[in-house]
Coordinates of C-alpha atoms in Angstrom, one line a residue:
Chain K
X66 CA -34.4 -81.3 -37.0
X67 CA -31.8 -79.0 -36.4
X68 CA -31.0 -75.1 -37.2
X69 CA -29.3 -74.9 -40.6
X70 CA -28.2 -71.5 -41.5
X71 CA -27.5 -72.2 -45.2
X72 CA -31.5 -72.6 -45.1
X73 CA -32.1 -69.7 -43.0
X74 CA -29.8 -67.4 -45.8
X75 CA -31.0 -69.0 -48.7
X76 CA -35.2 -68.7 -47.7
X77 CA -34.5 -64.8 -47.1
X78 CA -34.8 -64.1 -51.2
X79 CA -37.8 -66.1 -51.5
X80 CA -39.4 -64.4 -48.7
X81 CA -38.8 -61.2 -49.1
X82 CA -40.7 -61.5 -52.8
X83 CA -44.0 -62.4 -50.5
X84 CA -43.1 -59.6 -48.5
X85 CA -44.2 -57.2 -51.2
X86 CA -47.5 -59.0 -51.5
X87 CA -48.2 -58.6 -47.6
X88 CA -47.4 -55.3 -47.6
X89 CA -49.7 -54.2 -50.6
X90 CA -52.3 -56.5 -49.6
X91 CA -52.1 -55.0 -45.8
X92 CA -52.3 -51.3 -47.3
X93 CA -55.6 -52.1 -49.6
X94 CA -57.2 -54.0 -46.8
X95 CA -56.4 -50.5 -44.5
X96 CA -57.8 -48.3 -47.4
X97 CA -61.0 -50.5 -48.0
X98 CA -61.2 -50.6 -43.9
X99 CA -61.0 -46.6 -43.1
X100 CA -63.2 -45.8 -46.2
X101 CA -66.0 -48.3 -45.6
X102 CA -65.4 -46.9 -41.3
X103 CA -67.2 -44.4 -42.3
X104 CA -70.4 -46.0 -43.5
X105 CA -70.9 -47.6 -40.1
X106 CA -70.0 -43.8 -38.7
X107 CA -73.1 -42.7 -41.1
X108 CA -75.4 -45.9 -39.7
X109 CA -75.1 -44.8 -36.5
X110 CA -76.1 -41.3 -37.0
X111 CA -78.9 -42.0 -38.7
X112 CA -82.6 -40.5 -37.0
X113 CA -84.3 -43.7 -36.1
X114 CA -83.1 -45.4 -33.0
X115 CA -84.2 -48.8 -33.7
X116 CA -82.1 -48.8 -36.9
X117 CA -79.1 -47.5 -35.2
X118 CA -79.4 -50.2 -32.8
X119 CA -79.4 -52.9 -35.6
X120 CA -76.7 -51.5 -37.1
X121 CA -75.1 -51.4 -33.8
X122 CA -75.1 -54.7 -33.3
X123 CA -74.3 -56.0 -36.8
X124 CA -71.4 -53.9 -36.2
X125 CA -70.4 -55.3 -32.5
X126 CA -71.4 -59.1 -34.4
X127 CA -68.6 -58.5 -36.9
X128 CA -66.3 -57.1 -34.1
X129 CA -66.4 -59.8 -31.8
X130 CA -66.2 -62.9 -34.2
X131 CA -62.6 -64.1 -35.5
X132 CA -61.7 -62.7 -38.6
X133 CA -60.5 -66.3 -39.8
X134 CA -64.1 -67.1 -39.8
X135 CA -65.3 -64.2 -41.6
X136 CA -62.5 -65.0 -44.2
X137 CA -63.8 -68.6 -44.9
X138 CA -67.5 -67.5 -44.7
X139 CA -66.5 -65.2 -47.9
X140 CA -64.1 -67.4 -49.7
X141 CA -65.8 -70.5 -49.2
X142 CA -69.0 -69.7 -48.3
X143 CA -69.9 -66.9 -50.5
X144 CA -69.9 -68.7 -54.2
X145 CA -72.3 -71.0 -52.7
X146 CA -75.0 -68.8 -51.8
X147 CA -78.2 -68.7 -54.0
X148 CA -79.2 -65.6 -56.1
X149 CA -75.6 -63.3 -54.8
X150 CA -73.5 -66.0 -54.6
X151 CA -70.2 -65.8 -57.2
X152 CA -66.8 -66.6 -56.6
X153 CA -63.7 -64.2 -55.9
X154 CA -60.4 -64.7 -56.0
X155 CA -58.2 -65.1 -52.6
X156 CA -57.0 -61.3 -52.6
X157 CA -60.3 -60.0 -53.5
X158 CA -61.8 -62.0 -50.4
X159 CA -59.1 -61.3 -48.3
X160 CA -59.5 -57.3 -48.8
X161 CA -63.3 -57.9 -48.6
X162 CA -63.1 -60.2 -45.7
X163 CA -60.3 -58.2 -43.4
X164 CA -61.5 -54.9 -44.6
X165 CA -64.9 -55.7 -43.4
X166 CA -63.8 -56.4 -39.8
X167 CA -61.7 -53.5 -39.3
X168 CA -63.6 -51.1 -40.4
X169 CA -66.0 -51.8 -37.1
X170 CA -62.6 -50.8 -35.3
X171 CA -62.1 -47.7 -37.5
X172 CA -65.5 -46.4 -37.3
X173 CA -64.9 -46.2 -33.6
X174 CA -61.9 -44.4 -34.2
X175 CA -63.5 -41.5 -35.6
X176 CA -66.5 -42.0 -33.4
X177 CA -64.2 -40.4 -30.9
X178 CA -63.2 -38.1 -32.9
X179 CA -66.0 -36.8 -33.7
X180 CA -67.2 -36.8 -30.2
X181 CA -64.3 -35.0 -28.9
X182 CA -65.2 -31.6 -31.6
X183 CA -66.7 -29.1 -29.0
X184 CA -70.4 -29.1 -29.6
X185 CA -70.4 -25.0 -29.6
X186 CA -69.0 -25.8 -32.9
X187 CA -72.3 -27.8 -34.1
X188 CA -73.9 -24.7 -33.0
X189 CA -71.6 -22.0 -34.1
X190 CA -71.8 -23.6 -37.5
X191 CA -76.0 -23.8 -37.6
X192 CA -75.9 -20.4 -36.3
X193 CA -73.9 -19.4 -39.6
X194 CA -76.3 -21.2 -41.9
X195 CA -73.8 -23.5 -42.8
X196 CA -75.4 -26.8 -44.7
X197 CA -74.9 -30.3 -43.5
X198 CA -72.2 -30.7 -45.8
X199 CA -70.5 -27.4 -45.2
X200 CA -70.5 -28.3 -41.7
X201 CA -68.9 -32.0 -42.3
X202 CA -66.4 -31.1 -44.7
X203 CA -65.4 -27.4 -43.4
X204 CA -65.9 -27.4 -39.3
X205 CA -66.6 -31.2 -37.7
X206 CA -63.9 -33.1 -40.0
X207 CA -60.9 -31.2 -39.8
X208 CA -60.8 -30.8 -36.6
X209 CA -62.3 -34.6 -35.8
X210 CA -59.2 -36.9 -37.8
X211 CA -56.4 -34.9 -36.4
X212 CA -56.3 -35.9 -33.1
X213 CA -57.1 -39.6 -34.2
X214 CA -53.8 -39.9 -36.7
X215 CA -51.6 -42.0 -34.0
X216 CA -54.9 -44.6 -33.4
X217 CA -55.2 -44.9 -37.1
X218 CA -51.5 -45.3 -37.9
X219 CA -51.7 -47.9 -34.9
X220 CA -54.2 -50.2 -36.7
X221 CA -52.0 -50.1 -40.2
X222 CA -49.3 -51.9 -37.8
X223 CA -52.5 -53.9 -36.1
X224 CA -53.6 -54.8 -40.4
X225 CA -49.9 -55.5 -41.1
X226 CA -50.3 -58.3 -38.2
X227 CA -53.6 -59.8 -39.2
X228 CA -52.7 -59.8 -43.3
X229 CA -51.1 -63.4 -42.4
X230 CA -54.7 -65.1 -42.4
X231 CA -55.3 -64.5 -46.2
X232 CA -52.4 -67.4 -46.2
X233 CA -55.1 -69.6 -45.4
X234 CA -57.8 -69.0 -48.3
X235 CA -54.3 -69.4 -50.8
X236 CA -52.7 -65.7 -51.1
X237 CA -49.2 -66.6 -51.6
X238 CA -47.7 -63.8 -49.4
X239 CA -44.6 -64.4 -47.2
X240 CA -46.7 -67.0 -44.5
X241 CA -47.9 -68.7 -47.2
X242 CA -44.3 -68.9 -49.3
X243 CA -42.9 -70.1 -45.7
X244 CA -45.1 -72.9 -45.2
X245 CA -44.9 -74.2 -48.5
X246 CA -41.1 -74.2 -48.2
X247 CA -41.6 -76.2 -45.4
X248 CA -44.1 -78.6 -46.8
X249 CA -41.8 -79.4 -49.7
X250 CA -38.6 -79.6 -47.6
X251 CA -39.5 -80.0 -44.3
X252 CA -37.8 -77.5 -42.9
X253 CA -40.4 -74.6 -41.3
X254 CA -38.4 -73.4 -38.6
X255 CA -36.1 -71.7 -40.9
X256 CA -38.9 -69.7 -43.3
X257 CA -41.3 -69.4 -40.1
X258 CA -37.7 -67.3 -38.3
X259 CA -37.7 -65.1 -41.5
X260 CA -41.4 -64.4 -41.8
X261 CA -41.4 -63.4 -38.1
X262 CA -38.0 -61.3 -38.6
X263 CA -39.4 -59.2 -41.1
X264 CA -42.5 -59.1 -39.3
X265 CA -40.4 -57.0 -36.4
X266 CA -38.2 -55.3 -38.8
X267 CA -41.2 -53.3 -40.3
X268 CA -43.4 -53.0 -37.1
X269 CA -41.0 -52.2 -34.5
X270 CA -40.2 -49.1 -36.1
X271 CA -43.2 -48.1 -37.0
X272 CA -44.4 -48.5 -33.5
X273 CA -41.9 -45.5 -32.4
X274 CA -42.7 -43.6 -35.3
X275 CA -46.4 -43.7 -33.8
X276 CA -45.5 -43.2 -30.2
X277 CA -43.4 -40.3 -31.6
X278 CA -46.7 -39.4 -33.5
X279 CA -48.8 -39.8 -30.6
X280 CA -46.7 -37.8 -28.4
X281 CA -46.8 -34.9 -30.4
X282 CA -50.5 -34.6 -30.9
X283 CA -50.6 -34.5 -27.2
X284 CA -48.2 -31.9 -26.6
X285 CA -49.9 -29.6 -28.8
X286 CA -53.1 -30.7 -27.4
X287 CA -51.7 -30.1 -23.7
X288 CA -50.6 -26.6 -25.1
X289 CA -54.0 -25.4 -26.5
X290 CA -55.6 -26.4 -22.8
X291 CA -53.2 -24.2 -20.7
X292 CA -53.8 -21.3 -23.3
Chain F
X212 CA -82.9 -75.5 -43.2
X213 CA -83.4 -79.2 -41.7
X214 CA -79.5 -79.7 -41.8
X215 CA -79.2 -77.0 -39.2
X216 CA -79.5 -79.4 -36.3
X217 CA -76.7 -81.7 -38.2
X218 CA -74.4 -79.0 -38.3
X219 CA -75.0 -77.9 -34.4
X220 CA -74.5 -81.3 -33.6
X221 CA -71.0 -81.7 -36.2
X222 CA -69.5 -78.3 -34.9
X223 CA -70.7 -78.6 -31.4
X224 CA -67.8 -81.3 -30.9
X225 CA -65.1 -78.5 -30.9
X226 CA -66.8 -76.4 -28.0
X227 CA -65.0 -78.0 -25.8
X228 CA -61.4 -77.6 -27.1
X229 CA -62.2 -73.5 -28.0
X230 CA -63.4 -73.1 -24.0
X231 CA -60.4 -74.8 -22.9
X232 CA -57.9 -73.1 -25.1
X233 CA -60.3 -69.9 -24.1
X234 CA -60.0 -70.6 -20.4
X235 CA -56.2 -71.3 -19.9
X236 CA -55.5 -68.8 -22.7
X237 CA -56.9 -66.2 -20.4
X238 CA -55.1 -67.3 -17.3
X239 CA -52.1 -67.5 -18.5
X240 CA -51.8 -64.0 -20.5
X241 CA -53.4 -62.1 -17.4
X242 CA -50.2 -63.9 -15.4
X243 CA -47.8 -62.8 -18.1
X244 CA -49.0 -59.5 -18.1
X245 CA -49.2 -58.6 -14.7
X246 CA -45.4 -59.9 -14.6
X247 CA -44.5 -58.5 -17.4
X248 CA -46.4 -54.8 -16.6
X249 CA -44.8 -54.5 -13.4
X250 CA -41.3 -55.7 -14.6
X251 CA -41.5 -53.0 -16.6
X252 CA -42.1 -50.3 -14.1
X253 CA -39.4 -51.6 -12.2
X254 CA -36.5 -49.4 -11.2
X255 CA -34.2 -51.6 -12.6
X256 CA -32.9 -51.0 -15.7
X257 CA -31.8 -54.5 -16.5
X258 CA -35.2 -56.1 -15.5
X259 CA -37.3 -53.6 -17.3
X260 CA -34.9 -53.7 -20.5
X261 CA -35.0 -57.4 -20.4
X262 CA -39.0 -57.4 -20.0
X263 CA -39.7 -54.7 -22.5
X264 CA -37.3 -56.8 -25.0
X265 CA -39.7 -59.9 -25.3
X266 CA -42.6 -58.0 -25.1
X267 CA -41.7 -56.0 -28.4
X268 CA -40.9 -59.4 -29.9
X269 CA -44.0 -61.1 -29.5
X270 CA -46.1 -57.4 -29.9
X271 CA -44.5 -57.3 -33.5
X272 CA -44.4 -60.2 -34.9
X273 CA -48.0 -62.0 -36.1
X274 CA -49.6 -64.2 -34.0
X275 CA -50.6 -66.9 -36.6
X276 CA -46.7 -66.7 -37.6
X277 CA -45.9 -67.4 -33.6
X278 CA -48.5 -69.9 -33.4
X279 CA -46.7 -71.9 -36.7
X280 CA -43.0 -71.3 -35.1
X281 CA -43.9 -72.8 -31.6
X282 CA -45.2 -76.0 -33.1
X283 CA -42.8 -76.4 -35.5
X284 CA -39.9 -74.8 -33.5
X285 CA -40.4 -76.3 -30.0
X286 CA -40.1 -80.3 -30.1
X287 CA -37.9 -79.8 -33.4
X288 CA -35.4 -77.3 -32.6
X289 CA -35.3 -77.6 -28.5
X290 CA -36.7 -81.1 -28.0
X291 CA -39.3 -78.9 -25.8
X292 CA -42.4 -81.3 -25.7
X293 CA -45.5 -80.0 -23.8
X294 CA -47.9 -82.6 -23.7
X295 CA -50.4 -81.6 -25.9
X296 CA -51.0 -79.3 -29.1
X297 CA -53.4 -77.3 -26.5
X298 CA -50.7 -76.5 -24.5
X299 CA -48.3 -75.3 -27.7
X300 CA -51.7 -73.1 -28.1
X301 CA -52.0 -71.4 -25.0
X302 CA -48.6 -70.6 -24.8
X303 CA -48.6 -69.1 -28.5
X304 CA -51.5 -66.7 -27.4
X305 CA -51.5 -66.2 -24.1
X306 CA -47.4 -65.2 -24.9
X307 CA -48.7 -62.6 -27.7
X308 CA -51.6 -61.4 -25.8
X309 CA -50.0 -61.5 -22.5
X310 CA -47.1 -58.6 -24.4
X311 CA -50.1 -56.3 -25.5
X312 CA -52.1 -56.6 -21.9
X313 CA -48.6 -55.8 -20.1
X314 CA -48.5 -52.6 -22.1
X315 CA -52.1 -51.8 -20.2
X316 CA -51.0 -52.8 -16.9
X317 CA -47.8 -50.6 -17.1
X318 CA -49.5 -47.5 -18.4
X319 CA -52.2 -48.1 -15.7
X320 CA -49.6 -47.6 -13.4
X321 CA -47.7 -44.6 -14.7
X322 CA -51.0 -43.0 -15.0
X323 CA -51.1 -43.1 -12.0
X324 CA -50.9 -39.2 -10.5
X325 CA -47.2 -39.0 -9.0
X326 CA -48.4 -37.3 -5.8
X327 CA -49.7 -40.4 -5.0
X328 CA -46.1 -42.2 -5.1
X329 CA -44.8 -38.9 -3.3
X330 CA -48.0 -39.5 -0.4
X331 CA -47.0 -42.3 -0.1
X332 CA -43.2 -42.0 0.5
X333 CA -44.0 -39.2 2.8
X334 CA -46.1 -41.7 5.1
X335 CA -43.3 -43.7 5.0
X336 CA -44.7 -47.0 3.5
X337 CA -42.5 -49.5 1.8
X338 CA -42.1 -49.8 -2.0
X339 CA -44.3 -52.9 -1.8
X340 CA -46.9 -51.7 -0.1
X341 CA -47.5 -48.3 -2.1
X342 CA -47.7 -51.1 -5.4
X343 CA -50.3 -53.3 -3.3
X344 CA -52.4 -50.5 -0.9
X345 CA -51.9 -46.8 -3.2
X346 CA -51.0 -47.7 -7.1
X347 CA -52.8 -51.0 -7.6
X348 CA -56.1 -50.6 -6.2
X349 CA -56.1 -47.5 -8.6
X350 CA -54.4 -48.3 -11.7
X351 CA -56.6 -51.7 -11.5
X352 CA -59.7 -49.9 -12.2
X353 CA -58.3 -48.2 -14.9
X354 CA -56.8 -50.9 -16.9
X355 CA -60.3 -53.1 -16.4
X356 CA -62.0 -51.9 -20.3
X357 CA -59.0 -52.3 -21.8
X358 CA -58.4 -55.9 -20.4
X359 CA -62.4 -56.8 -21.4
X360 CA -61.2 -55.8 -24.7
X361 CA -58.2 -58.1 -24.9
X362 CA -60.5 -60.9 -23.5
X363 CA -62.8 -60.3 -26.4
X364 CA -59.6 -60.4 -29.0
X365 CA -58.2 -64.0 -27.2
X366 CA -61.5 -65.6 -28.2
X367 CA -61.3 -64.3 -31.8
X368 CA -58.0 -65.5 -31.7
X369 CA -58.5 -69.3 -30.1
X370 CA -60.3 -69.8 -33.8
X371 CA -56.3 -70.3 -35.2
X372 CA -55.4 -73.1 -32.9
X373 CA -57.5 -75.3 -36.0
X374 CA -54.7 -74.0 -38.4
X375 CA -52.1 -76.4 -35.8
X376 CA -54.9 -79.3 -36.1
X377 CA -56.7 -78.7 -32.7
X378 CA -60.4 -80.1 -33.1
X379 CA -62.0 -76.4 -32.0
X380 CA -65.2 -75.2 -33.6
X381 CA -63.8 -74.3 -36.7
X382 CA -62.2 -77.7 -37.4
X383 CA -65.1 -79.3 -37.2
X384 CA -66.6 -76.3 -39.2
X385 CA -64.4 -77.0 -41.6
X386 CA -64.8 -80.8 -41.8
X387 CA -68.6 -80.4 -42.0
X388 CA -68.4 -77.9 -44.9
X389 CA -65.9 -80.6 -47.0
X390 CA -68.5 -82.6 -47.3
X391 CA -71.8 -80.6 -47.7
X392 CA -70.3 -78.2 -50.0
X393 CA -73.5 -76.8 -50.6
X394 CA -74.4 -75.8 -46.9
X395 CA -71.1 -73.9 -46.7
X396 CA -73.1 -70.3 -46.2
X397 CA -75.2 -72.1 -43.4
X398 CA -72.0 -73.4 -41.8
X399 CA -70.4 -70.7 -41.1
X400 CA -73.1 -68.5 -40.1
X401 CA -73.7 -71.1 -37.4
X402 CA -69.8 -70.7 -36.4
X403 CA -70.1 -66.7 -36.0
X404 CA -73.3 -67.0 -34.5
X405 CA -71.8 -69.8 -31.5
X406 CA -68.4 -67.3 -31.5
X407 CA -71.3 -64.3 -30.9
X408 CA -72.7 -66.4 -28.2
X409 CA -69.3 -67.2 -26.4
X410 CA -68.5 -63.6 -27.0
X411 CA -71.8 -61.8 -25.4
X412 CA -70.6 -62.0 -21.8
X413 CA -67.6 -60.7 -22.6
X414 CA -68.8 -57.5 -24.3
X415 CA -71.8 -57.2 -21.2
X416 CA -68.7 -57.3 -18.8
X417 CA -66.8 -54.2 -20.7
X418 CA -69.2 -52.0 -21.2
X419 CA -69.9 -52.3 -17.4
X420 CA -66.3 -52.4 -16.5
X421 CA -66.3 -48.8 -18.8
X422 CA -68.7 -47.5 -16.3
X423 CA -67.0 -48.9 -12.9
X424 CA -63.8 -46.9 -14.4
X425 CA -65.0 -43.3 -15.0
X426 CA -67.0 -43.5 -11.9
X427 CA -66.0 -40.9 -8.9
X428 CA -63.6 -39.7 -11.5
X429 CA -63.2 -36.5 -12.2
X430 CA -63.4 -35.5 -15.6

């Protein structure tokens, strides 16, 4: 087997189609991930400590087992189940599946957040009379997600990686267009060499865009301390 | 539920290739980033350039795409033949997780407060020894969560190594389910539940390793 250029040029077309799919798979798997974060956010704020503690650990149980697993248990796994069990289709499972695990990431991200408002501001805002809600949506929020932007714009690049997997339970995005190339012609090198290309094309500059993020956050953070 | 035992005993088999892939997975990416962190740091320009390259390369591009190209690429393109598919493993993940630990290691270091580089100049020790007796000792405490983490996302990861046709857990997993479709739920549930298991110490050991750090820190 050896490098062949005219397969390397003629692969990038084909690719690229599937990279449209990754890309719009990765971004519903990140919107179903930081919306359903904030369920787990809820769970563990809820009054009774046992049930925080359950939910706790559901959470660290989805954390700490590979996402691959979790993908099969849903595609596979799922329509065979008694009573719930019906089948869904590969993207469906995949944003289920993926969205799922990260959202245990994402809920931490605004845990610390939320943990880093100032609690006179829990207690400014009771002292105004201001409802739960008001005090969510008009005091803790806004001044919670700021600060966590650059962490959640680092787990879109993080999604991006891990979108790959849904090759596995048949989405045909790029990984999946690569090694089908390479099952018909034998030649994976060439389509794997893309895949990974565009991989670095779209993440390495959206890393600096984040550090460039991340910096400024902490400059203006740094500012309101010496002030 | 009398099949469980059936399916401990069909998945079981692959506990041995996920600890090994596990074990030298870990080994190896703590070597690579420890090289790699402190090339980084290094005055150098050319060594630090060099470094920073491949660690950008393997920190943005997937690994389940890396993990494909090495055991396609390596005996087909470079006649490079390690031995075993464990081996074309380990060096898929302990290569992608080795890039994102060095990150940690090097901004361990530079967190480091620069008076403490200054000190040390002043008492006149050697470049080497401010790394080993002044920088180290400190940044090492602070990059030990962090590395727990990565520990915790190198096990998540051995479960690809069946997509290359290593006989881990999920192989076996996935063998078992192929033919008792209708125990699929139960299979895999036993799978997350083993990973869990595998997993535990790890998470005991950085929540602990969170406390070690901020202690006699002032915040």
């Amino acid at each position: 087997m050896t490098w062949s250029w005219d397969v390397f040029f003629s692969v990038i077309p084909l690719i690229f189609k599937g990279l449209w799919i990754t890309l719009g798979l990765t971004l519903a798997c990140y919107l179903f991930a930081a919306v359903f974060g904030f369920v787990w956010v809820f769970l563990n704020r809820l009054p009774w400590r046992p049930v925080r503690w359950l939910f706790g650990w559901i959470a660290e149980f989805i954390r700490s087992t590979p996402p691959l697993v979790q993908l099969f248990f849903i595609y596979y796994a799922w329509p065979m189940m008694p009573v719930v069990g019906v089948s869904l289709n590969p993207f469906v499972a995949a944003i289920l599946g993926l969205g799922i695990h990260f959202s245990t990431y994402m809920s931490e991200v605004y845990r610390s957040g939320i943990e880093s408002v100032d609690k006179g501001q829990w207690e400014a805002s009771t002292a105004l009379n201001l409802s739960t809600r008001q005090k969510w949506t008009k005091i803790i929020l806004p001044q919670a997600i700021p600060p966590t932007i650059p962490m959640l714009g680092n787990y879109l690049i993080i999604m991006f990686k891990e979108v790959p997997l849904a090759s596995t339970i048949g989405v045909v995005a790029m990984l999946h267009i690569a090694n089908d190339y390479g099952a018909q012609y034998y030649k994976y090198v060439e389509p794997l060499t893309v895949v990974a290309l565009f991989f670095l094309l779209l993440s390495y500059p959206s890393a600096l865009l984040i550090n460039k993020l991340e910096k400024k956050y902490n400059r203006r953070f740094d500012k309101k301390t010496l002030a | 539920m009398s099949s469980l035992p059936d399916i401990f005993s069909a998945v079981a088999q692959g506990l041995g290739i996920t600890l090994q892939v596990l074990i030298l997975s870990i080994i190896c990416a703590s070597i690579i980033a420890f090289v790699a962190g402190l090339s980084r740091v290094n005055t150098n320009p050319l060594v630090s350039g060099f470094t920073g390259f491949f660690v950008e390369i393997f920190r943005g591009t997937s690994l389940i795409v890396q993990l494909f190209w090495f055991s396609y690429a390596l005996p087909g393109l470079f006649n490079i033949h390690l031995g075993s598919d464990v081996w074309v493993a380990v060096l898929a993940i302990s290569l992608n997780y080795g890039a994102y630990m060095s990150e940690i290691v090097r901004g361990s270091i530079q967190a480091v407060a620069a008076g403490q580089t200054e000190a040390s100049i002043a008492l006149n020790l050697s470049k080497f020894q401010r790394m080993r007796h002044i920088i180290l000792p400190q940044a090492l405490r602070m990059m030990l969560p962090e590395y727990g983490n990565y520990l915790i996302q190198i096990l998540k990861a051995t479960s690809l190594v069946s997509l290359i046709g290593l006989t881990d857990l999920l192989y076996y997993g996935n063998i078992y389910r192929s033919t008792h479709l209708s125990e699929s739920p139960l299979v895999y549930v036993l799978l997350l539940v083993m990973y869990f298991i595998i997993a535990l110490p790890l998470i005991f050991f950085t929540r602990k390793m969170e406390i070690v750090s901020k202690k006699g820190v002032a915040s």
